[in-house]
Structures are given as structure tokens and as C-alpha cells.
Amino acid sequence: MNLIVFLDGGAALSSLIGLIALGFVYYSRPYRDSAFVLAGLLFLELVFHSFNFLQWRFTKADWGIFDEIGDLVNVGLPLMWAFLLYALLQEEYETSLKRSEMRSRELAEDLTESNRNLVAANERLREVDKIRTSFLASVSHELRTPLASIQGYTEIVLYGIHGDVNDSQKRALETILRNNARLDRLIKNLLEITRIETGRFKIAPRHIDLRKPLWHVEESFRPTAAKLLKSITCLVPPDPMVALADEEFVIQAVSNLVDNALRYAEREIAIRLARCDDRTIAIEVEDDGTVIAPEKRVVIFERFHRDDRDESGGHLGVGLAIVKEVAAAHGGDARVFPRSDSRSGNVFRWTIPAPAPALS
Amino acid sequence: MFENNELITLLLSIPVLIFLLRRRRNFLAMPRIRILIGSFVLFLLARICTNAEGIALRSELNLLEHASYFIASASLCVWTVLRFHDSDVAI
């Protein structure tokens, strides 16, 4: 009996301590709903255990109305427990939600910061790119002036204006001219690529016979091809084939294609001009070198792309990019595919829209 | 014999236990919740003992009931105090 009195007294005391502790915090901190429910539960427990204590301590007493209050409190306890657990669960949801919101805000801030850094880095890159392009344009332009002078004086000497030249000297001078032309082509390509990058690339198309620029390219590359023990042939139709094009750029683009073909051809290079259909004319440069892998057939036209087949590494990787741009500027396209026969080799095809039948 | 209010209290406690069990995953994510759950389980045990003592083992079950009440109240008190000390989990 005494033990039960002790236990009930202890339970009442624990509830009282909890209630007092809760009271202290209530005045020092902003509270949530669960604190009020908990206070209610502790209070009911205090009343319940106090009544129990008193009942066991004074068993003979007649409790009357207090008994009924005790019964009510007894029934109220599980309800208070239910409210407390529900309130705690609700608060847990709210806390999780707040944490998620906070995390989202932090992530958004991080993202904004990263974006700001990216914009700054991009701005710096653009500045550097502008400087590089401007430098490239200036250098290319400055290099072309002495090249013209070298070509002029070499030709003067070659044609014997300053006196007779023997065969050995002639060959040396021709080599100078050939390499001078190559250097000129490279610089021209550099200039064009800077124009493309800065958006200043423009063509001046007019109706031209496409055979003429192709003959010109064949003529200019024949000595180089011969020197490399390779042959170059130009297969064009007997009648003029007119298209709306910029002759200078046609020469430059086809020169780039032939220059590329010379690098990889085993023996033969063919320049072809043919009408595909009523609407399209094709300029093709065919070589008999190693077939370009299918996955490389698109990237090969990208700027500064270096072909895996090139072992010497002696080119800039802009020639085919210029061909692509020139083709696009003329309203056509440039692509590469293997030769249709079973032999090795590639065909670089530039398609140009054919003018209306009346014009052609 | 059974007393009406004690039986009602027990019957009211059972849905609370079911709620607790069904949402146990959410409850167990809360810090120090095991003390509170322990307190409720002891409270329920006390209720069962109160009703069961009308059938058999009156004095033993009565003692167990009051011991359960005591430990349940002490646990609830401990949980309340611990929650106050934890600044991150203000009640």
C-alpha cells in the first residue's frame, strides 16, 4: 500500500516538475501548439496522479464530486495524448517544409552566384577572344604586304628582267613562288576565319562561269602536285556552267579543298564540275587517300579541327571550315563521303544552287 | 469488475496506439521521440492493468499499474526537459 502511495506521489511530482519546466520555457521562448497541448497533458497527469495519491493516502474519505472530476480527467488523458502526437507530427511536417525551403533558397543563392561567376568568366573570355581576333587580323594583314613584295621581285628575277637565270636558279625561284603562294593562301584563310568569327564575312556574288575558277585552281596547283608526284585533273563540261557566286571565294574554297586533297591523296586528285539536278550544281574534289571515318565527316569541317590522318601537323585546321562557310554563304552545303566505288578515297562535294533556267 | 471510465479510457487509447504505429516512420524521425513513445506505451500498460485487475491478480496488477504510471510520468517529464534543452527543437 505504501509503495503505491509512493509511486502515485512520484508520478504527481514528475508531472509537476514537467509542468514547471514547461512554464519556465513558456516565458523565455516563442512557442508552438504542441507546448500548449503538452502543458494540458502534464496538468491532467498532475491532477490524475494527485487524486490517486490522495485516494490511496486517505482511503476512507468520501470524494463525491472529486471522484467524478477524477473520472473525467482519466478519460481526458488519452485524448490529450492523441492531440500531443498529432501536434508533434504537424510540427515535424512544418519543420521539414521550412528546412526544404531554406535549402532551396540556399541552392538558389548558390546558383545565382555561379551564374554571376559564369557571366564574368564569359565576359573575360569574350574580351580575350576579341583581342585574339584583332591580333590575328592585324598580323595576317601585315604579313600579306611583304609576301606580295616577295612574289613580285621573285617573278622579276624569274622572267629575266634583271639578267639571265639558269635552270637551277629557275627551279629555286619557282619553289619560292610556290611556297609564297601557299603562305599567301594560309594567311588569306586566317583573314577569312577572323572575318567569319567577327561576323564580317560577306560575299559579292554575280553570275560567273564556274569552270574558270576551277581551271585557275588546277593551274595554280599543278606544279605543287607534280613536285609531290601526284596528278591533278579538272573535269568540267564543255559548255559554260553559270552560277551566282563570288569568284574569289570559289577559288579560295576550291583551293582549300585541293590543298587538303594534296595532303592525303596517294596519287590522283580530280576536280569535277557537274549539274546534280535542275536546281543544284556540284563542285567535287576527289582524292584516293584513306577514307575518312564516318564519325569524323562532320567535325572535319569545324574550325581548327586537326585531321587524325595528318602526321605532319603542318596546317591550321581552318581550310575546310572556310569551305563550309563559303558554301553556306552561297546558299549551298559542303560535305564529304567516301568514293562510291570500292577503292579508297574521299569526295568533298560543294553544292551551289543553280540559277533559274533563263539565266543559265 | 470493470469500471466504465477505465474501460473507456482503454478504448480511447487504442486508436492513439494505432495512429502511432501507422505513422511510426514519421515519429521515429523526430529527436528523442522514443522516450515519449515509451511513456505512452507505459500509460497504455497501466490502463490494461487497471482493467485486467478486475479479472485476476488484483494486487500484483495494481502494483504494476501504479509503477507504470510512475515511470510513464517520469519519462514524460524527462522528455519535456530534454526538449527544452535542445535549442534546435523548440516545442
Coordinates of C-alpha atoms in Angstrom, one line a residue:
Chain A
M1 CA 0.0 0.0 0.0
N2 CA 2.8 2.4 1.0
L3 CA 4.6 1.6 -2.2
I4 CA 1.6 2.6 -4.3
V5 CA 1.2 5.9 -2.4
F6 CA 4.9 6.5 -3.0
L7 CA 4.5 5.7 -6.8
D8 CA 1.5 7.9 -7.2
G9 CA 3.2 10.7 -5.3
G10 CA 6.3 10.3 -7.5
A11 CA 4.1 10.4 -10.7
A12 CA 2.4 13.6 -9.5
L13 CA 5.8 15.1 -8.7
S14 CA 7.2 14.2 -12.1
S15 CA 4.2 15.8 -13.8
L16 CA 4.6 18.9 -11.6
I17 CA 8.3 19.2 -12.5
G18 CA 7.5 18.8 -16.2
L19 CA 4.8 21.5 -15.9
I20 CA 7.1 23.9 -14.1
A21 CA 9.9 23.3 -16.6
L22 CA 7.4 23.9 -19.4
G23 CA 6.3 27.1 -17.7
F24 CA 9.8 28.4 -17.5
V25 CA 10.4 27.9 -21.2
Y26 CA 6.9 29.3 -22.0
Y27 CA 8.1 32.7 -20.7
S28 CA 11.5 32.6 -22.4
R29 CA 10.8 31.4 -25.9
P30 CA 8.1 31.7 -28.6
Y31 CA 6.1 28.5 -28.5
R32 CA 4.3 26.2 -30.8
D33 CA 0.9 24.4 -30.4
S34 CA 2.4 21.3 -29.0
A35 CA 3.7 23.2 -26.0
F36 CA 0.1 24.1 -25.0
V37 CA -1.1 20.5 -25.6
L38 CA 1.9 19.2 -23.6
A39 CA 1.1 21.6 -20.8
G40 CA -2.5 20.3 -20.8
L41 CA -1.4 16.7 -20.7
L42 CA 1.1 17.4 -17.8
F43 CA -1.7 19.3 -16.0
L44 CA -4.1 16.4 -16.4
E45 CA -1.5 14.0 -15.3
L46 CA -0.7 16.1 -12.3
V47 CA -4.4 16.2 -11.3
F48 CA -4.9 12.5 -12.0
H49 CA -1.9 11.3 -10.0
S50 CA -2.6 13.8 -7.2
F51 CA -6.1 12.4 -6.9
N52 CA -4.7 8.9 -7.0
F53 CA -2.2 9.8 -4.3
L54 CA -4.8 11.4 -2.1
Q55 CA -7.2 8.5 -2.6
W56 CA -4.6 5.9 -1.6
R57 CA -3.4 8.1 1.2
F58 CA -6.9 8.7 2.7
T59 CA -8.9 5.7 1.6
K60 CA -11.7 6.3 4.0
A61 CA -12.6 9.8 2.7
D62 CA -15.7 10.4 0.7
W63 CA -14.6 12.1 -2.5
G64 CA -18.0 12.9 -4.0
I65 CA -17.6 15.4 -6.9
F66 CA -13.8 14.9 -6.9
D67 CA -14.4 11.3 -8.0
E68 CA -16.3 12.5 -11.0
I69 CA -13.6 15.0 -11.8
G70 CA -11.1 12.3 -11.5
D71 CA -13.0 10.1 -13.9
L72 CA -13.3 12.9 -16.4
V73 CA -9.5 13.6 -16.2
N74 CA -9.0 9.9 -16.6
V75 CA -10.9 9.9 -19.9
G76 CA -9.3 13.1 -21.0
L77 CA -5.7 11.7 -20.8
P78 CA -5.8 9.5 -23.9
L79 CA -7.4 12.4 -25.8
M80 CA -4.6 14.7 -24.7
W81 CA -2.1 12.1 -25.8
A82 CA -3.7 12.0 -29.2
F83 CA -3.6 15.8 -29.5
L84 CA 0.0 15.9 -28.5
L85 CA 1.1 13.2 -31.0
Y86 CA -0.9 14.9 -33.8
A87 CA 0.6 18.4 -32.9
L88 CA 4.1 16.9 -32.9
L89 CA 3.6 15.3 -36.3
Q90 CA 2.2 18.5 -37.7
E91 CA 5.1 20.5 -36.4
E92 CA 7.5 17.9 -37.9
Y93 CA 5.9 18.5 -41.3
E94 CA 6.2 22.2 -40.9
T95 CA 9.9 21.9 -39.8
S96 CA 10.7 19.7 -42.8
L97 CA 8.9 22.2 -45.1
K98 CA 10.9 25.1 -43.6
R99 CA 14.2 23.1 -44.0
S100 CA 13.4 22.3 -47.6
E101 CA 12.5 26.0 -48.3
M102 CA 15.8 27.1 -46.6
R103 CA 17.7 24.5 -48.7
S104 CA 16.0 25.6 -51.8
R105 CA 16.9 29.3 -51.0
E106 CA 20.5 28.3 -50.4
L107 CA 20.6 26.4 -53.6
A108 CA 19.0 29.3 -55.5
E109 CA 21.6 31.7 -54.0
D110 CA 24.4 29.3 -55.0
L111 CA 23.0 29.1 -58.5
T112 CA 22.8 32.9 -58.7
E113 CA 26.4 33.1 -57.5
S114 CA 27.6 30.5 -60.0
N115 CA 25.7 32.2 -62.8
R116 CA 27.3 35.6 -61.9
N117 CA 30.7 33.9 -62.0
L118 CA 29.9 32.3 -65.3
V119 CA 28.8 35.6 -66.8
A120 CA 32.0 37.3 -65.5
A121 CA 34.1 34.4 -66.9
N122 CA 32.2 34.6 -70.2
E123 CA 32.8 38.3 -70.4
R124 CA 36.5 37.8 -69.8
L125 CA 36.7 35.1 -72.4
R126 CA 34.9 37.4 -74.9
E127 CA 37.4 40.1 -74.2
V128 CA 40.3 37.7 -74.7
D129 CA 38.7 36.4 -77.9
K130 CA 38.2 39.9 -79.2
I131 CA 41.9 40.7 -78.6
R132 CA 43.0 37.4 -80.2
T133 CA 40.8 38.0 -83.3
S134 CA 42.0 41.6 -83.6
F135 CA 45.6 40.4 -83.2
L136 CA 45.1 37.7 -85.8
A137 CA 43.6 40.1 -88.3
S138 CA 46.4 42.6 -87.9
V139 CA 49.1 40.0 -88.1
S140 CA 47.5 38.4 -91.2
H141 CA 47.2 41.7 -92.9
E142 CA 50.7 42.8 -92.1
L143 CA 52.1 39.5 -93.4
R144 CA 50.5 39.8 -96.8
T145 CA 52.2 43.0 -97.7
P146 CA 55.8 41.6 -97.7
L147 CA 54.5 38.5 -99.3
A148 CA 53.3 40.5 -102.3
S149 CA 56.7 42.1 -102.5
I150 CA 58.5 38.7 -102.4
Q151 CA 56.2 37.4 -105.1
G152 CA 56.8 40.5 -107.3
Y153 CA 60.6 40.5 -107.0
T154 CA 60.8 36.8 -107.5
E155 CA 58.8 37.0 -110.7
I156 CA 61.0 39.9 -111.9
V157 CA 64.1 37.7 -111.4
L158 CA 62.4 34.6 -112.8
Y159 CA 61.4 36.4 -116.0
G160 CA 65.0 37.5 -116.5
I161 CA 64.3 41.3 -116.2
H162 CA 67.5 41.6 -114.0
G163 CA 69.5 39.3 -116.2
D164 CA 69.6 35.7 -117.3
V165 CA 68.8 32.9 -114.9
N166 CA 70.0 29.4 -115.4
D167 CA 67.7 26.3 -114.9
S168 CA 68.8 25.6 -111.4
Q169 CA 68.1 29.2 -110.4
K170 CA 64.7 29.0 -112.2
R171 CA 63.8 25.9 -110.2
A172 CA 64.8 27.6 -106.9
L173 CA 62.8 30.7 -107.8
E174 CA 59.7 28.5 -108.8
T175 CA 60.0 26.8 -105.4
I176 CA 60.0 30.3 -103.7
L177 CA 56.9 31.3 -105.7
R178 CA 55.1 28.0 -104.9
N179 CA 55.7 28.3 -101.2
N180 CA 54.9 32.0 -101.4
A181 CA 51.5 31.2 -102.9
R182 CA 51.0 28.6 -100.2
L183 CA 51.8 31.1 -97.5
D184 CA 49.5 33.6 -99.1
R185 CA 46.7 31.0 -99.1
L186 CA 47.3 30.3 -95.4
I187 CA 47.2 34.0 -94.5
K188 CA 44.1 34.5 -96.6
N189 CA 42.4 31.6 -94.8
L190 CA 43.4 33.2 -91.4
L191 CA 42.0 36.5 -92.5
E192 CA 38.7 34.9 -93.6
I193 CA 38.4 32.9 -90.4
T194 CA 38.7 36.1 -88.4
R195 CA 36.1 37.7 -90.6
I196 CA 33.8 34.8 -90.0
E197 CA 34.4 34.9 -86.3
T198 CA 33.7 38.6 -86.1
G199 CA 30.7 38.4 -88.4
R200 CA 32.2 40.5 -91.1
F201 CA 32.3 37.7 -93.6
K202 CA 30.5 38.7 -96.8
I203 CA 30.5 37.5 -100.4
A204 CA 29.7 39.6 -103.5
P205 CA 28.0 37.1 -105.8
R206 CA 27.5 37.6 -109.5
H207 CA 26.8 35.3 -112.4
I208 CA 30.0 33.5 -113.3
D209 CA 31.1 30.5 -115.3
L210 CA 32.2 28.1 -112.7
R211 CA 34.7 26.4 -115.0
K212 CA 37.0 29.4 -114.9
P213 CA 37.9 29.4 -111.2
L214 CA 38.3 25.6 -111.3
W215 CA 40.7 25.9 -114.2
H216 CA 42.5 28.6 -112.2
V217 CA 42.9 26.3 -109.2
E218 CA 44.0 23.4 -111.4
E219 CA 46.7 25.6 -113.0
S220 CA 48.0 27.0 -109.7
F221 CA 48.2 23.6 -108.0
R222 CA 49.7 21.6 -110.9
P223 CA 53.3 22.5 -110.2
T224 CA 52.9 21.6 -106.5
A225 CA 51.1 18.3 -107.4
A226 CA 53.9 17.5 -109.8
K227 CA 56.5 18.2 -107.2
L228 CA 54.7 15.7 -104.9
L229 CA 54.5 13.2 -107.8
K230 CA 50.7 13.4 -107.8
S231 CA 48.4 14.2 -110.7
I232 CA 45.6 16.8 -110.7
T233 CA 42.9 16.8 -113.3
C234 CA 40.0 19.1 -113.9
L235 CA 36.9 17.5 -115.4
V236 CA 34.4 20.2 -116.4
P237 CA 31.6 20.1 -119.0
P238 CA 32.3 21.6 -122.4
D239 CA 29.6 24.3 -122.1
P240 CA 29.6 27.1 -119.6
M241 CA 28.0 26.4 -116.3
V242 CA 26.8 29.6 -114.8
A243 CA 26.0 30.1 -111.1
L244 CA 25.5 33.1 -108.8
A245 CA 28.8 33.1 -106.9
D246 CA 31.8 35.1 -105.7
E247 CA 34.7 34.1 -107.9
E248 CA 37.4 35.0 -105.4
F249 CA 35.7 32.8 -102.7
V250 CA 35.1 30.0 -105.2
I251 CA 38.8 30.0 -105.9
Q252 CA 39.7 30.1 -102.2
A253 CA 37.3 27.4 -101.2
V254 CA 38.3 25.0 -104.1
S255 CA 42.0 25.8 -103.4
N256 CA 41.4 24.7 -99.8
L257 CA 39.8 21.5 -100.9
V258 CA 42.6 20.7 -103.4
D259 CA 45.2 21.7 -100.8
N260 CA 43.5 19.3 -98.4
A261 CA 43.3 16.6 -101.1
L262 CA 47.0 17.0 -101.9
R263 CA 47.9 16.4 -98.3
Y264 CA 46.2 13.0 -98.2
A265 CA 45.9 11.7 -101.8
E266 CA 48.1 8.8 -102.8
R267 CA 48.5 9.7 -106.5
E268 CA 45.4 11.3 -108.0
I269 CA 43.2 14.3 -107.4
A270 CA 40.3 15.2 -109.6
I271 CA 38.3 18.4 -109.6
R272 CA 34.8 17.9 -111.1
L273 CA 32.0 20.2 -112.0
A274 CA 28.6 18.8 -112.7
R275 CA 24.9 19.6 -112.5
C276 CA 23.2 17.4 -109.9
D277 CA 19.7 18.4 -111.0
D278 CA 17.8 21.4 -112.2
R279 CA 18.4 23.3 -109.0
T280 CA 21.9 22.2 -107.9
I281 CA 25.4 22.4 -109.3
A282 CA 28.1 20.4 -107.6
I283 CA 31.8 21.1 -107.3
E284 CA 33.7 17.9 -106.3
V285 CA 37.3 17.4 -105.3
E286 CA 38.1 13.7 -105.2
D287 CA 41.2 12.1 -103.8
D288 CA 42.4 8.5 -103.5
G289 CA 43.7 8.7 -99.9
T290 CA 42.5 6.9 -96.7
V291 CA 38.7 7.0 -96.2
I292 CA 37.6 9.4 -93.5
A293 CA 35.8 7.7 -90.7
P294 CA 32.1 8.3 -90.6
E295 CA 32.2 10.0 -87.2
K296 CA 34.8 12.5 -88.5
R297 CA 32.9 13.5 -91.6
V298 CA 31.0 16.3 -89.8
V299 CA 33.7 17.5 -87.4
I300 CA 36.3 17.7 -90.1
F301 CA 34.5 21.0 -91.2
E302 CA 34.8 22.6 -87.8
R303 CA 37.2 25.4 -87.1
F304 CA 40.7 24.4 -86.0
H305 CA 39.9 20.7 -86.3
R306 CA 43.0 18.7 -87.0
D307 CA 42.6 15.6 -89.1
D308 CA 43.9 12.3 -87.5
R309 CA 45.4 11.3 -90.8
D310 CA 47.7 14.3 -90.8
E311 CA 51.0 13.2 -89.4
S312 CA 53.0 16.3 -90.2
G313 CA 50.7 18.7 -88.3
G314 CA 51.6 21.4 -90.8
H315 CA 48.2 23.1 -91.3
L316 CA 45.9 25.3 -89.2
G317 CA 42.7 23.4 -89.5
V318 CA 40.7 26.3 -91.0
G319 CA 40.6 25.4 -94.7
L320 CA 37.6 23.1 -94.6
A321 CA 35.8 25.4 -92.1
I322 CA 36.1 28.2 -94.6
V323 CA 34.8 25.9 -97.4
K324 CA 31.8 25.2 -95.2
E325 CA 31.2 28.9 -94.5
V326 CA 31.7 29.9 -98.2
A327 CA 29.3 27.1 -99.2
A328 CA 26.7 28.3 -96.7
A329 CA 27.1 31.9 -97.8
H330 CA 26.3 30.8 -101.4
G331 CA 23.2 29.0 -100.1
G332 CA 24.7 25.6 -100.5
D333 CA 26.4 23.0 -98.4
A334 CA 29.7 21.1 -98.2
R335 CA 30.1 17.6 -97.1
V336 CA 32.4 14.6 -97.5
F337 CA 31.7 11.0 -98.3
P338 CA 33.7 8.0 -99.5
R339 CA 34.1 7.3 -103.2
S340 CA 31.2 5.3 -104.5
D341 CA 33.4 2.6 -105.9
S342 CA 35.2 0.1 -103.7
R343 CA 38.5 1.9 -103.9
S344 CA 39.8 4.1 -101.1
G345 CA 39.4 7.8 -101.3
N346 CA 37.0 10.6 -100.4
V347 CA 34.8 13.0 -102.3
F348 CA 34.4 16.6 -101.0
R349 CA 31.2 17.9 -102.5
W350 CA 30.2 21.6 -102.5
T351 CA 26.7 22.1 -103.8
I352 CA 25.7 25.5 -105.1
P353 CA 22.1 26.4 -106.0
A354 CA 21.7 26.7 -109.8
P355 CA 20.2 29.9 -111.1
A356 CA 16.8 30.0 -112.8
P357 CA 16.9 28.3 -116.3
A358 CA 16.6 31.6 -118.1
L359 CA 19.8 32.9 -116.5
S360 CA 21.8 29.7 -117.1
Chain B
M1 CA -15.0 -6.0 -12.1
F2 CA -14.5 -3.5 -14.9
E3 CA -15.2 0.2 -14.2
N4 CA -16.8 2.1 -17.0
N5 CA -14.4 5.1 -17.2
E6 CA -11.3 2.9 -17.1
L7 CA -12.7 0.8 -20.0
I8 CA -13.5 3.9 -21.9
T9 CA -10.0 5.3 -21.3
L10 CA -8.5 2.0 -22.6
L11 CA -10.7 2.0 -25.7
L12 CA -9.8 5.6 -26.4
S13 CA -6.1 4.8 -26.0
I14 CA -6.2 2.1 -28.6
P15 CA -6.8 4.4 -31.7
V16 CA -4.0 6.6 -30.4
L17 CA -1.7 3.5 -30.5
I18 CA -2.9 2.6 -34.0
F19 CA -2.2 6.2 -35.1
L20 CA 1.3 6.0 -33.5
L21 CA 2.0 2.7 -35.2
R22 CA 0.8 3.8 -38.6
R23 CA 2.9 7.0 -38.5
R24 CA 5.8 5.4 -36.8
R25 CA 8.2 6.3 -39.6
N26 CA 7.4 10.0 -39.3
F27 CA 7.5 9.8 -35.5
L28 CA 10.8 7.9 -35.4
A29 CA 12.4 10.7 -37.4
M30 CA 11.9 13.1 -34.5
P31 CA 14.7 13.5 -32.0
R32 CA 14.3 11.7 -28.6
I33 CA 10.8 10.6 -29.5
R34 CA 11.5 7.1 -28.1
I35 CA 11.2 8.5 -24.6
L36 CA 7.8 9.9 -25.4
I37 CA 6.6 6.7 -27.1
G38 CA 7.9 4.7 -24.1
S39 CA 5.9 7.0 -21.8
F40 CA 2.7 6.4 -23.9
V41 CA 3.2 2.6 -24.0
L42 CA 3.6 2.6 -20.2
F43 CA 0.5 4.7 -19.9
L44 CA -1.3 2.1 -22.0
L45 CA 0.1 -0.7 -20.0
A46 CA -1.2 0.9 -16.9
R47 CA -4.7 1.1 -18.5
I48 CA -4.6 -2.5 -19.4
C49 CA -3.5 -3.5 -15.9
T50 CA -6.3 -1.3 -14.4
N51 CA -8.9 -3.2 -16.4
A52 CA -7.2 -6.6 -16.0
E53 CA -7.0 -6.4 -12.2
G54 CA -10.8 -6.8 -12.2
I55 CA -10.4 -10.3 -13.5
A56 CA -7.3 -11.7 -11.7
L57 CA -4.1 -10.9 -9.8
R58 CA -5.6 -7.8 -8.3
S59 CA -2.8 -6.7 -6.1
E60 CA 0.0 -7.6 -8.5
L61 CA -1.6 -5.9 -11.4
N62 CA -2.5 -2.9 -9.3
L63 CA 1.2 -2.5 -8.3
L64 CA 2.2 -2.9 -11.9
E65 CA -0.4 -0.2 -12.9
H66 CA 0.9 2.4 -10.4
A67 CA 4.6 1.5 -11.2
S68 CA 3.8 2.0 -14.9
Y69 CA 2.1 5.4 -14.2
F70 CA 5.1 6.5 -12.2
I71 CA 7.7 5.5 -14.9
A72 CA 5.4 7.0 -17.6
S73 CA 5.1 10.3 -15.8
A74 CA 8.8 10.4 -15.1
S75 CA 9.6 9.6 -18.8
L76 CA 7.3 12.4 -19.9
C77 CA 9.0 14.8 -17.5
V78 CA 12.4 13.8 -18.8
W79 CA 11.3 14.2 -22.4
T80 CA 9.8 17.6 -21.7
V81 CA 13.0 18.8 -20.0
L82 CA 15.3 17.3 -22.8
R83 CA 13.2 19.0 -25.5
F84 CA 13.7 22.4 -23.7
H85 CA 17.4 21.9 -23.7
D86 CA 17.6 21.2 -27.3
S87 CA 17.6 24.6 -28.9
D88 CA 17.1 23.2 -32.4
V89 CA 13.8 21.5 -31.5
A90 CA 11.8 24.1 -29.7
I91 CA 8.5 22.6 -28.7

